[in-house]
PDB file of C-alpha atoms in Angstrom:
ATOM      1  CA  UNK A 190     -18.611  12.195 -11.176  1.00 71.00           C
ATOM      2  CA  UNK A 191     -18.652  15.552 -10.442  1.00 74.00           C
ATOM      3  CA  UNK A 192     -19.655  15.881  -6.558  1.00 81.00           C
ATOM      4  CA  UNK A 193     -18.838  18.807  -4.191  1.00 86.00           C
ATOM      5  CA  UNK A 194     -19.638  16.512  -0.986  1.00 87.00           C
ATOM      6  CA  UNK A 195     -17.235  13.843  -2.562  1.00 85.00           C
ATOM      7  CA  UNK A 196     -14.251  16.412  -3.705  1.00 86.00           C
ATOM      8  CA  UNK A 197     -14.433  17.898  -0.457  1.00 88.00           C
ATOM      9  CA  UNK A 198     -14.255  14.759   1.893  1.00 89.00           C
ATOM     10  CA  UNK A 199     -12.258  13.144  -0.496  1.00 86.00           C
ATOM     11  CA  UNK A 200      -9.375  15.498   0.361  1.00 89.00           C
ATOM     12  CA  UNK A 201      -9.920  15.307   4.072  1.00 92.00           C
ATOM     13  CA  UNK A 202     -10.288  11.640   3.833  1.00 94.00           C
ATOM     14  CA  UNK A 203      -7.332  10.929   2.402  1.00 95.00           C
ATOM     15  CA  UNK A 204      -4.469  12.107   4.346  1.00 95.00           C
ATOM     16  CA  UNK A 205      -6.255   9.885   7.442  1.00 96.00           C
ATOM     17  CA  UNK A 206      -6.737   6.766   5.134  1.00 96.00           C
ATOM     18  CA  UNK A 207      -2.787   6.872   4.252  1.00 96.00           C
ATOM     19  CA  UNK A 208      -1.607   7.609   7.803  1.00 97.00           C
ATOM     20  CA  UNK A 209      -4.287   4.800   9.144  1.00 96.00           C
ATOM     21  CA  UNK A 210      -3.125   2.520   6.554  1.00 96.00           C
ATOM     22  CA  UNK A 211       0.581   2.823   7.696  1.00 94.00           C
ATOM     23  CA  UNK A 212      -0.383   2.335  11.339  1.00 93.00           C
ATOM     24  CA  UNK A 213      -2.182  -0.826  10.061  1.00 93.00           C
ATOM     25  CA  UNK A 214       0.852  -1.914   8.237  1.00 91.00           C
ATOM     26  CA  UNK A 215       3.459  -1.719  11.037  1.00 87.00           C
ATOM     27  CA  UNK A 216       0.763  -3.157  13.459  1.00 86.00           C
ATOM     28  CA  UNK A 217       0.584  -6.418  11.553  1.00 79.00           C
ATOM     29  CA  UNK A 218       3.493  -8.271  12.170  1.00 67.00           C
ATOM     30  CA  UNK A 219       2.378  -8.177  15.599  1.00 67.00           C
ATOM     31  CA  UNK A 220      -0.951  -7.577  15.690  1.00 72.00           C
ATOM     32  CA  UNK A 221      -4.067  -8.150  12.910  1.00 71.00           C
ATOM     33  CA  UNK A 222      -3.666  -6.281  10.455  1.00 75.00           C
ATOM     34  CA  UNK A 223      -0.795  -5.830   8.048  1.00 89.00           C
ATOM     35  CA  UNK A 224       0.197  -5.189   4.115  1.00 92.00           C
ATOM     36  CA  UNK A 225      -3.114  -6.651   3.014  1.00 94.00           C
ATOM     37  CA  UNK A 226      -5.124  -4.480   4.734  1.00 95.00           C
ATOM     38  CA  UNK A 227      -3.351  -1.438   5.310  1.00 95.00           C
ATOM     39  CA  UNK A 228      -2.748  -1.968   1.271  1.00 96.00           C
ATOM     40  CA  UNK A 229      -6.782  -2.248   0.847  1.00 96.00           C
ATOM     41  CA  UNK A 230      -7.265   1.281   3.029  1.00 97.00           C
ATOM     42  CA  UNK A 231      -4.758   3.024   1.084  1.00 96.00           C
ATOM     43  CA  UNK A 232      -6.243   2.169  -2.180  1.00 96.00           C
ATOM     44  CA  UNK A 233      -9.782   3.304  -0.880  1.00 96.00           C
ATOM     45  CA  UNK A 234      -8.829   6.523   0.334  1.00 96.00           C
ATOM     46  CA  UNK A 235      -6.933   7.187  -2.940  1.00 95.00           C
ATOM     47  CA  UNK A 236     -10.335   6.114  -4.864  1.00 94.00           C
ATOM     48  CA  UNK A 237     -12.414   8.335  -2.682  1.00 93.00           C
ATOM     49  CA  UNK A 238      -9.872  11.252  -3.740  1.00 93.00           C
ATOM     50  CA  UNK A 239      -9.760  10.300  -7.360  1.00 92.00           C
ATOM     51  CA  UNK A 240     -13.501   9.438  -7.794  1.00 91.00           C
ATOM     52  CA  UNK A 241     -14.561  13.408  -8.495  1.00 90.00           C
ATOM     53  CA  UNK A 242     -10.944  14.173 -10.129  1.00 90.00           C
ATOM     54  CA  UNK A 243     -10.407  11.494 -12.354  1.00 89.00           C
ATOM     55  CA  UNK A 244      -7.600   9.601 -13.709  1.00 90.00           C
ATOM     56  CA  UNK A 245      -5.254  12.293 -14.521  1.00 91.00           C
ATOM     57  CA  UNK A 246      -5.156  13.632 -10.800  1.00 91.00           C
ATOM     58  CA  UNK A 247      -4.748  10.171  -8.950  1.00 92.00           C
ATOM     59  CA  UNK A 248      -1.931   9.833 -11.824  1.00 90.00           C
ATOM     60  CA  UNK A 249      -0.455  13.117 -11.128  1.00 92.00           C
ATOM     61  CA  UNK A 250      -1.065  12.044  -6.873  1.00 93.00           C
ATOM     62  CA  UNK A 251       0.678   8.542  -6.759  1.00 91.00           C
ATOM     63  CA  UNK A 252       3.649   9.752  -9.496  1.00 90.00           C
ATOM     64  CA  UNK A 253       4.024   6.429  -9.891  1.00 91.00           C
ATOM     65  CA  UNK A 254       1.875   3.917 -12.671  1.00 92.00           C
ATOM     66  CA  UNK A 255       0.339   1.395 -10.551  1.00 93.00           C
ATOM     67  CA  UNK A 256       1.924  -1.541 -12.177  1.00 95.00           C
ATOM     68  CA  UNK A 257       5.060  -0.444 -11.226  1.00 96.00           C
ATOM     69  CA  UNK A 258       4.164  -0.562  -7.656  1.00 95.00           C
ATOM     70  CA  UNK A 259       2.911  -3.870  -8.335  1.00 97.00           C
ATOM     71  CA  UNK A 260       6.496  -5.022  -9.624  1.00 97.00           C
ATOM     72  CA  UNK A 261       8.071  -2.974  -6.670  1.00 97.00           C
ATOM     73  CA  UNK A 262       5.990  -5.206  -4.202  1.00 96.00           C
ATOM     74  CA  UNK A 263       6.597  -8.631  -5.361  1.00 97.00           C
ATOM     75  CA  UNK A 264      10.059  -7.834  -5.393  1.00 97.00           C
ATOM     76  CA  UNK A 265      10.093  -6.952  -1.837  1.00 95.00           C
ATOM     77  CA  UNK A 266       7.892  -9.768  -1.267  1.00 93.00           C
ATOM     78  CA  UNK A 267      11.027 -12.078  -3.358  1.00 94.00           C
ATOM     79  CA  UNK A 268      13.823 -10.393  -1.335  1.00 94.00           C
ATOM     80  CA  UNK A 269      12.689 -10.339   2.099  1.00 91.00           C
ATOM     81  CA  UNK A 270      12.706 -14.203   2.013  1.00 90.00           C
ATOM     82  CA  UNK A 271      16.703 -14.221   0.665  1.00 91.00           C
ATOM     83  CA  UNK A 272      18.495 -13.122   4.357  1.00 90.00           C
ATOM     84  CA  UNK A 273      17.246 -16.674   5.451  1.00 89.00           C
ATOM     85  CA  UNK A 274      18.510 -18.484   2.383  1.00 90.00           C
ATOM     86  CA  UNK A 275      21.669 -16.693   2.913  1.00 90.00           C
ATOM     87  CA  UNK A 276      21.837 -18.054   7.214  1.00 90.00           C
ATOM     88  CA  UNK A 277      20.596 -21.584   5.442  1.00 90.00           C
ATOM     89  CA  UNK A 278      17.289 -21.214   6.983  1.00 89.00           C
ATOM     90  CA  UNK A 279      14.121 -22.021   4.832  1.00 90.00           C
ATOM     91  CA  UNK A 280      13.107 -19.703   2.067  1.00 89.00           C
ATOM     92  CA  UNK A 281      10.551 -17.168   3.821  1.00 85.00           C
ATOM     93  CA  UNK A 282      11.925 -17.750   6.870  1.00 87.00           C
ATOM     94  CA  UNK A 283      12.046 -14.329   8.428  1.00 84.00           C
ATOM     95  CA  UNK A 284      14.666 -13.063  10.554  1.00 84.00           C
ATOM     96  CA  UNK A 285      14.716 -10.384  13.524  1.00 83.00           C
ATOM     97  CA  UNK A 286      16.615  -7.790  14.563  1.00 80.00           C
ATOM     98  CA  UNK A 287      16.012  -5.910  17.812  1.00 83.00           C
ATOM     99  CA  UNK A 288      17.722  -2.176  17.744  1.00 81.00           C
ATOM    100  CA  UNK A 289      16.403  -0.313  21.035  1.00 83.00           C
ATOM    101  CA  UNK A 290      14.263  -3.141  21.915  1.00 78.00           C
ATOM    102  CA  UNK A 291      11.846  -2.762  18.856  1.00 73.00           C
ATOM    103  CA  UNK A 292      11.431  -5.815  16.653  1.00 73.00           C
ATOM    104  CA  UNK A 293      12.081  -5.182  13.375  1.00 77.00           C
ATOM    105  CA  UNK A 294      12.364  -8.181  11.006  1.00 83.00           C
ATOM    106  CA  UNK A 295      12.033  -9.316   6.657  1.00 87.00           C
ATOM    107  CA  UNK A 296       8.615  -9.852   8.251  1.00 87.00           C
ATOM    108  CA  UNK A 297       7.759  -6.246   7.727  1.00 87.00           C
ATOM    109  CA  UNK A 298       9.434  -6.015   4.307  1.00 90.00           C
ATOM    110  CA  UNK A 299       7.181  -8.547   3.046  1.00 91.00           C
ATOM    111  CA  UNK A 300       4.642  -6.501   4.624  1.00 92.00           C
ATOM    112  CA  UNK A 301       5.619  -3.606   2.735  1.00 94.00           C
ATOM    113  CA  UNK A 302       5.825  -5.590  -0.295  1.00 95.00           C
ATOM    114  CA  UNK A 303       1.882  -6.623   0.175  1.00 95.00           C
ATOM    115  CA  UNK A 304       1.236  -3.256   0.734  1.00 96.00           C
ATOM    116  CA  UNK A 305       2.585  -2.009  -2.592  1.00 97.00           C
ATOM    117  CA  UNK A 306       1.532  -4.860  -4.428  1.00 97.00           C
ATOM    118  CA  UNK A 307      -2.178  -4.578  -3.225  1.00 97.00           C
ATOM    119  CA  UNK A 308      -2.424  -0.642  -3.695  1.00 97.00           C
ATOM    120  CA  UNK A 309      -0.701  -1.391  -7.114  1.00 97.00           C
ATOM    121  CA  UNK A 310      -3.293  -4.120  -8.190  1.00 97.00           C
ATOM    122  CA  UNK A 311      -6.356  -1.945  -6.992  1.00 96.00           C
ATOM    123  CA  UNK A 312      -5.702   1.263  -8.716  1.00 96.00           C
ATOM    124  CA  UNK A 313      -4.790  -0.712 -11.957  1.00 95.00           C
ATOM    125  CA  UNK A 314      -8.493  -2.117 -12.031  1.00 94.00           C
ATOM    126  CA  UNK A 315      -9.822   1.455 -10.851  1.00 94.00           C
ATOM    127  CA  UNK A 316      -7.513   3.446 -13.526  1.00 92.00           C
ATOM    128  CA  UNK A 317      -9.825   2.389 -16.603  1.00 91.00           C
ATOM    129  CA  UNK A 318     -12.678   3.153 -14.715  1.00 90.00           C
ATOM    130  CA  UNK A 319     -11.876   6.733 -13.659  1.00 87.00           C
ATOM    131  CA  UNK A 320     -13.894   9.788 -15.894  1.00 74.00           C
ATOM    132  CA  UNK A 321     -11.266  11.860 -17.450  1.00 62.00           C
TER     133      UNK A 321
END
């Protein structure tokens, strides 16, 4: 797909789908919002971008192979629950810190983890889709 309108707002579109997608991220273990769907934005603003490119330049963008950032998120996802296992809590059961007042907790690993996992999982089904 070879679009002007679509190469050109692709590449304006994504740097504010990443950063919106990270605000999303850290919102949600407060707020609605989180990994999932801060995961799901990500992944659409790096199809928009790759739609007119193709796979080689959302390969050569994300320097990672999406599988890998699959793999990378469920092991997040594993690990944050182990700090509680450790303090003989139950598995998953997140724990918080509070430097400088701001709550930070395994909550937002696992977060992260979702993140990566979902961005992985959606750019492995667009990958075989994408014109060369």
């Amino acid at each position: 797909m070879n679009s002007l309108i679509l190469r050109t707002t692709g590449r304006a579109i994504l740097p504010l789908a990443l950063l919106f997608s990270i605000y999303v991220l850290f919102r949600g273990h407060n707020e609605p919002g989180g990994g999932f769907i801060g995961g799901l934005i990500a992944a659409a603003g790096l199809a928009v971008y790759a739609l007119p490119r193709g796979r080689s330049a959302l390969v050569r963008l994300i320097r990672v192979w999406p599988k890998a950032l699959i793999g990378g998120g469920l092991a997040l996802g594993l690990l944050s629950g182990l700090p509680a296992l450790l303090l003989n809590s139950p598995y998953l059961t997140h724990q918080w810190t509070f430097p400088g007042g701001l709550a930070v907790g395994t909550a937002l690993v696992f977060d992260v983890g979702v993140y990566l996992t979902v961005v992985g999982a959606v750019l492995t089904f667009l990958l075989p889709y994408l014109e060369e």
